[in-house]
Amino acid sequence: MDNVHRVATPEGCDIELRAAGPVVRARAWFLDFLVRFGVWLLLAIGATIFGQLGVGMLLLGAFLLEWFYPVVFEVYRNGQTPGKKACGLAVVLDDGRPLGWSAAGIRNALRGVDFLPFGYALGFIVSLLDVQGKRLGDLAAGTLVVYLDVPRPKAVGADNDAGSEAPPFPLTREEQVAVIEFCQRASQLTPERAAEIAAAAGPLTVDLDGEAAPRRLLRIGNFLLGEEARKVDA
């Protein structure tokens, strides 16, 4: 349904990480490319002053920009290169911990393989096939590119103007859980995706379309949680 990655900590807390897809990652890469290209141009201008020595300095600078630029930023800037920071992304380990030199080095060393045969084609295909959008470097290093500032879903029944509505027929326990989980995660979905999922609820939304279908599920979820609250109070 979405690309939320859940991590259970030893303290018994659940952490939700929203994995970034290939499109936003490509945008972050392009912004980093512009930064690197700008620095390379400055080096090229400066290299003209030093002749042959300048050529050597330019080649060394190009090598450092290509292979050490992402590693240094990801280790020292909380998993964020300038491009990732601009797109609200960060690289973390699969368990949510920050990157170290080993993981950052592995994921970036394999960019050469992800680039094959050209234009990061192999990495793009792998990221489309992986449920968390990982390229080969991420799979090898055990890393994940995630969104920061993930919006937290509102608790159903609290600060929710959808109202309450009883389901038109008795629901099984599994159906009740599915409705409640949809309501709790609705704020993370686009209106189009929410309507698509609500339409799959069958008889609950069969006569509705557009925003009306997810709003009915929200009202039913409020009703179900209200029923649970009344049971506890009793």
Short mmCIF file of C-alpha atoms in Angstrom, two decimals:
data_model
loop_
_atom_site.label_atom_id
_atom_site.label_comp_id
_atom_site.label_asym_id
_atom_site.label_seq_id
_atom_site.Cartn_x
_atom_site.Cartn_y
_atom_site.Cartn_z
CA MET A 1 0.00 0.00 0.00
CA ASP A 2 2.87 2.38 0.73
CA ASN A 3 6.60 2.30 1.49
CA VAL A 4 6.67 2.69 5.27
CA HIS A 5 9.51 0.74 6.88
CA ARG A 6 8.94 -0.16 10.54
CA VAL A 7 11.76 -0.76 12.99
CA ALA A 8 11.24 -2.33 16.42
CA THR A 9 13.78 -0.97 18.93
CA PRO A 10 15.13 -2.96 21.92
CA GLU A 11 13.18 -0.57 24.14
CA GLY A 12 9.93 -1.80 22.64
CA CYS A 13 9.22 1.31 20.55
CA ASP A 14 8.24 1.19 16.90
CA ILE A 15 9.94 3.64 14.52
CA GLU A 16 8.39 4.37 11.14
CA LEU A 17 10.70 5.31 8.28
CA ARG A 18 9.17 6.38 4.96
CA ALA A 19 11.44 5.14 2.19
CA ALA A 20 12.09 7.51 -0.73
CA GLY A 21 11.33 6.38 -4.26
CA PRO A 22 13.61 6.60 -7.31
CA VAL A 23 12.11 9.85 -8.65
CA VAL A 24 12.83 12.04 -5.62
CA ARG A 25 16.22 10.37 -5.23
CA ALA A 26 17.03 11.21 -8.85
CA ARG A 27 16.13 14.83 -8.15
CA ALA A 28 18.45 14.88 -5.13
CA TRP A 29 21.24 13.34 -7.23
CA PHE A 30 20.79 16.01 -9.92
CA LEU A 31 21.06 18.79 -7.34
CA ASP A 32 24.26 17.22 -5.99
CA PHE A 33 25.54 16.95 -9.54
CA LEU A 34 25.02 20.69 -10.02
CA VAL A 35 26.93 21.38 -6.79
CA ARG A 36 29.82 19.13 -7.83
CA PHE A 37 29.85 20.59 -11.33
CA GLY A 38 30.01 24.11 -9.94
CA VAL A 39 32.96 23.22 -7.71
CA TRP A 40 34.66 21.47 -10.66
CA LEU A 41 34.28 24.61 -12.78
CA LEU A 42 35.95 26.69 -10.09
CA LEU A 43 38.79 24.16 -9.94
CA ALA A 44 39.10 24.23 -13.73
CA ILE A 45 39.37 28.01 -13.73
CA GLY A 46 41.99 27.91 -10.98
CA ALA A 47 43.91 25.10 -12.72
CA THR A 48 44.63 27.30 -15.73
CA ILE A 49 46.95 29.36 -13.55
CA PHE A 50 49.22 26.43 -12.63
CA GLY A 51 49.71 24.75 -16.00
CA GLN A 52 50.49 21.01 -15.79
CA LEU A 53 50.29 21.12 -12.01
CA GLY A 54 46.83 22.58 -12.36
CA VAL A 55 45.76 19.67 -14.57
CA GLY A 56 46.86 17.24 -11.88
CA MET A 57 45.03 19.22 -9.23
CA LEU A 58 41.91 19.26 -11.42
CA LEU A 59 41.97 15.49 -11.89
CA LEU A 60 42.48 14.95 -8.17
CA GLY A 61 39.63 17.33 -7.38
CA ALA A 62 37.31 15.54 -9.84
CA PHE A 63 38.15 12.21 -8.18
CA LEU A 64 37.45 13.55 -4.69
CA LEU A 65 34.20 15.16 -5.79
CA GLU A 66 32.95 11.97 -7.41
CA TRP A 67 33.85 9.47 -4.69
CA PHE A 68 34.37 11.34 -1.40
CA TYR A 69 31.80 14.13 -1.70
CA PRO A 70 28.79 11.86 -0.88
CA VAL A 71 30.64 9.79 1.73
CA VAL A 72 31.87 12.76 3.76
CA PHE A 73 28.50 14.49 3.73
CA GLU A 74 26.58 11.32 4.65
CA VAL A 75 28.88 10.60 7.59
CA TYR A 76 29.31 14.12 8.97
CA ARG A 77 25.97 15.71 7.95
CA ASN A 78 23.53 13.12 9.32
CA GLY A 79 23.17 11.20 6.08
CA GLN A 80 22.45 14.28 3.99
CA THR A 81 24.29 15.62 0.99
CA PRO A 82 23.20 19.12 -0.08
CA GLY A 83 20.90 17.58 -2.69
CA LYS A 84 19.27 15.23 -0.21
CA LYS A 85 18.87 18.03 2.30
CA ALA A 86 17.11 20.18 -0.30
CA CYS A 87 14.70 17.30 -1.02
CA GLY A 88 14.10 16.46 2.64
CA LEU A 89 15.91 13.10 2.43
CA ALA A 90 18.57 11.35 4.48
CA VAL A 91 20.44 8.04 4.37
CA VAL A 92 20.21 5.82 7.45
CA LEU A 93 20.94 2.23 8.30
CA ASP A 94 18.09 -0.25 8.00
CA ASP A 95 17.49 -0.04 11.75
CA GLY A 96 17.30 3.75 11.68
CA ARG A 97 20.79 4.43 13.09
CA PRO A 98 23.07 7.01 11.42
CA LEU A 99 25.64 5.91 8.85
CA GLY A 100 29.28 5.17 9.61
CA TRP A 101 32.26 5.19 7.28
CA SER A 102 31.86 1.52 6.34
CA ALA A 103 28.22 1.70 5.22
CA ALA A 104 28.67 5.05 3.48
CA GLY A 105 31.76 3.77 1.68
CA ILE A 106 30.09 0.56 0.49
CA ARG A 107 26.91 2.20 -0.81
CA ASN A 108 28.85 4.83 -2.73
CA ALA A 109 31.54 2.47 -4.01
CA LEU A 110 28.83 0.47 -5.76
CA ARG A 111 27.52 3.51 -7.60
CA GLY A 112 29.77 2.41 -10.45
CA VAL A 113 27.77 -0.81 -10.73
CA ASP A 114 24.45 0.98 -10.36
CA PHE A 115 25.50 3.26 -13.25
CA LEU A 116 25.67 0.32 -15.70
CA PRO A 117 25.14 0.23 -18.59
CA PHE A 118 24.63 4.03 -18.55
CA GLY A 119 22.77 6.72 -16.64
CA TYR A 120 22.25 4.63 -13.46
CA ALA A 121 19.95 2.35 -15.47
CA LEU A 122 20.71 -0.76 -13.40
CA GLY A 123 20.28 1.06 -10.11
CA PHE A 124 16.98 2.55 -11.28
CA ILE A 125 15.62 -0.86 -12.32
CA VAL A 126 16.66 -2.45 -9.01
CA SER A 127 15.06 0.39 -7.03
CA LEU A 128 11.79 -0.14 -8.92
CA LEU A 129 11.83 -3.85 -8.09
CA ASP A 130 12.70 -3.38 -4.41
CA VAL A 131 9.76 -2.58 -2.13
CA GLN A 132 11.84 0.03 -0.27
CA GLY A 133 13.31 1.60 -3.40
CA LYS A 134 16.86 0.42 -2.69
CA ARG A 135 19.57 0.38 -5.31
CA LEU A 136 22.40 -2.18 -5.27
CA GLY A 137 24.58 0.01 -3.06
CA ASP A 138 21.84 0.23 -0.44
CA LEU A 139 21.23 -3.52 -0.52
CA ALA A 140 24.94 -4.24 -0.02
CA ALA A 141 25.45 -1.64 2.72
CA GLY A 142 22.18 -2.23 4.58
CA THR A 143 21.10 1.40 4.14
CA LEU A 144 17.84 3.14 3.35
CA VAL A 145 17.07 6.58 1.91
CA VAL A 146 14.14 8.03 3.86
CA TYR A 147 12.06 11.16 4.08
CA LEU A 148 12.59 13.41 7.08
CA ASP A 149 9.75 15.19 8.87
CA VAL A 150 7.27 12.43 8.12
CA PRO A 151 3.78 13.73 8.94
CA ARG A 152 2.31 11.85 11.85
CA PRO A 153 -1.19 10.47 11.32
CA LYS A 154 -3.90 12.01 13.45
CA ALA A 155 -5.57 9.73 15.93
CA VAL A 156 -8.98 8.79 14.66
CA GLY A 157 -11.70 10.33 16.75
CA ALA A 158 -9.43 13.12 18.05
CA ASP A 159 -9.47 16.47 16.24
CA ASN A 160 -11.32 14.82 13.35
CA ASP A 161 -14.36 16.47 11.81
CA ALA A 162 -15.40 13.44 9.78
CA GLY A 163 -18.05 12.47 12.32
CA SER A 164 -19.15 8.97 13.23
CA GLU A 165 -21.18 6.41 11.32
CA ALA A 166 -22.09 2.82 12.11
CA PRO A 167 -21.12 0.27 9.47
CA PRO A 168 -24.07 -0.84 7.31
CA PHE A 169 -23.50 -4.46 8.36
CA PRO A 170 -21.50 -6.31 11.05
CA LEU A 171 -17.76 -6.38 10.37
CA THR A 172 -15.37 -9.16 11.25
CA ARG A 173 -12.44 -8.38 13.54
CA GLU A 174 -10.06 -8.35 10.56
CA GLU A 175 -12.30 -5.91 8.68
CA GLN A 176 -12.53 -3.62 11.70
CA VAL A 177 -8.73 -3.60 12.06
CA ALA A 178 -8.33 -2.81 8.33
CA VAL A 179 -10.74 0.15 8.55
CA ILE A 180 -9.06 1.55 11.67
CA GLU A 181 -5.57 1.20 10.18
CA PHE A 182 -6.72 3.00 7.03
CA CYS A 183 -8.04 5.88 9.13
CA GLN A 184 -4.86 6.16 11.18
CA ARG A 185 -2.71 6.31 8.05
CA ALA A 186 -5.01 8.34 5.82
CA SER A 187 -3.06 11.56 6.43
CA GLN A 188 0.03 9.96 4.86
CA LEU A 189 -1.80 9.20 1.60
CA THR A 190 -2.57 11.43 -1.33
CA PRO A 191 -6.30 12.05 -1.93
CA GLU A 192 -6.10 9.92 -5.07
CA ARG A 193 -4.47 7.00 -3.26
CA ALA A 194 -6.90 7.26 -0.34
CA ALA A 195 -9.85 7.17 -2.74
CA GLU A 196 -8.35 4.19 -4.56
CA ILE A 197 -7.93 2.20 -1.34
CA ALA A 198 -11.36 3.20 -0.05
CA ALA A 199 -12.92 2.01 -3.31
CA ALA A 200 -11.45 -1.43 -2.60
CA ALA A 201 -13.47 -1.63 0.63
CA GLY A 202 -16.30 -3.15 -1.37
CA PRO A 203 -19.81 -2.89 0.10
CA LEU A 204 -18.76 -0.18 2.57
CA THR A 205 -18.14 2.34 -0.22
CA VAL A 206 -19.80 0.76 -3.25
CA ASP A 207 -22.19 3.69 -3.81
CA LEU A 208 -19.56 6.42 -3.32
CA ASP A 209 -16.71 7.89 -5.29
CA GLY A 210 -14.12 10.65 -4.98
CA GLU A 211 -13.60 12.00 -1.47
CA ALA A 212 -16.90 10.58 -0.24
CA ALA A 213 -15.57 7.01 -0.03
CA PRO A 214 -12.57 7.67 2.27
CA ARG A 215 -14.67 10.03 4.42
CA ARG A 216 -17.19 7.24 5.02
CA LEU A 217 -14.36 4.95 6.11
CA LEU A 218 -13.15 7.69 8.47
CA ARG A 219 -16.61 7.96 10.00
CA ILE A 220 -16.85 4.19 10.39
CA GLY A 221 -13.38 4.13 11.97
CA ASN A 222 -14.47 6.80 14.45
CA PHE A 223 -17.52 4.72 15.29
CA LEU A 224 -15.44 1.56 15.78
CA LEU A 225 -12.98 3.28 18.08
CA GLY A 226 -15.88 4.83 19.97
CA GLU A 227 -17.32 1.36 20.47
CA GLU A 228 -13.97 0.14 21.81
CA ALA A 229 -13.78 3.10 24.20
CA ARG A 230 -17.26 2.37 25.51
CA LYS A 231 -16.30 -1.26 26.10
CA VAL A 232 -13.26 -0.17 28.14
CA ASP A 233 -15.34 2.30 30.19
CA ALA A 234 -17.86 -0.40 30.89
#
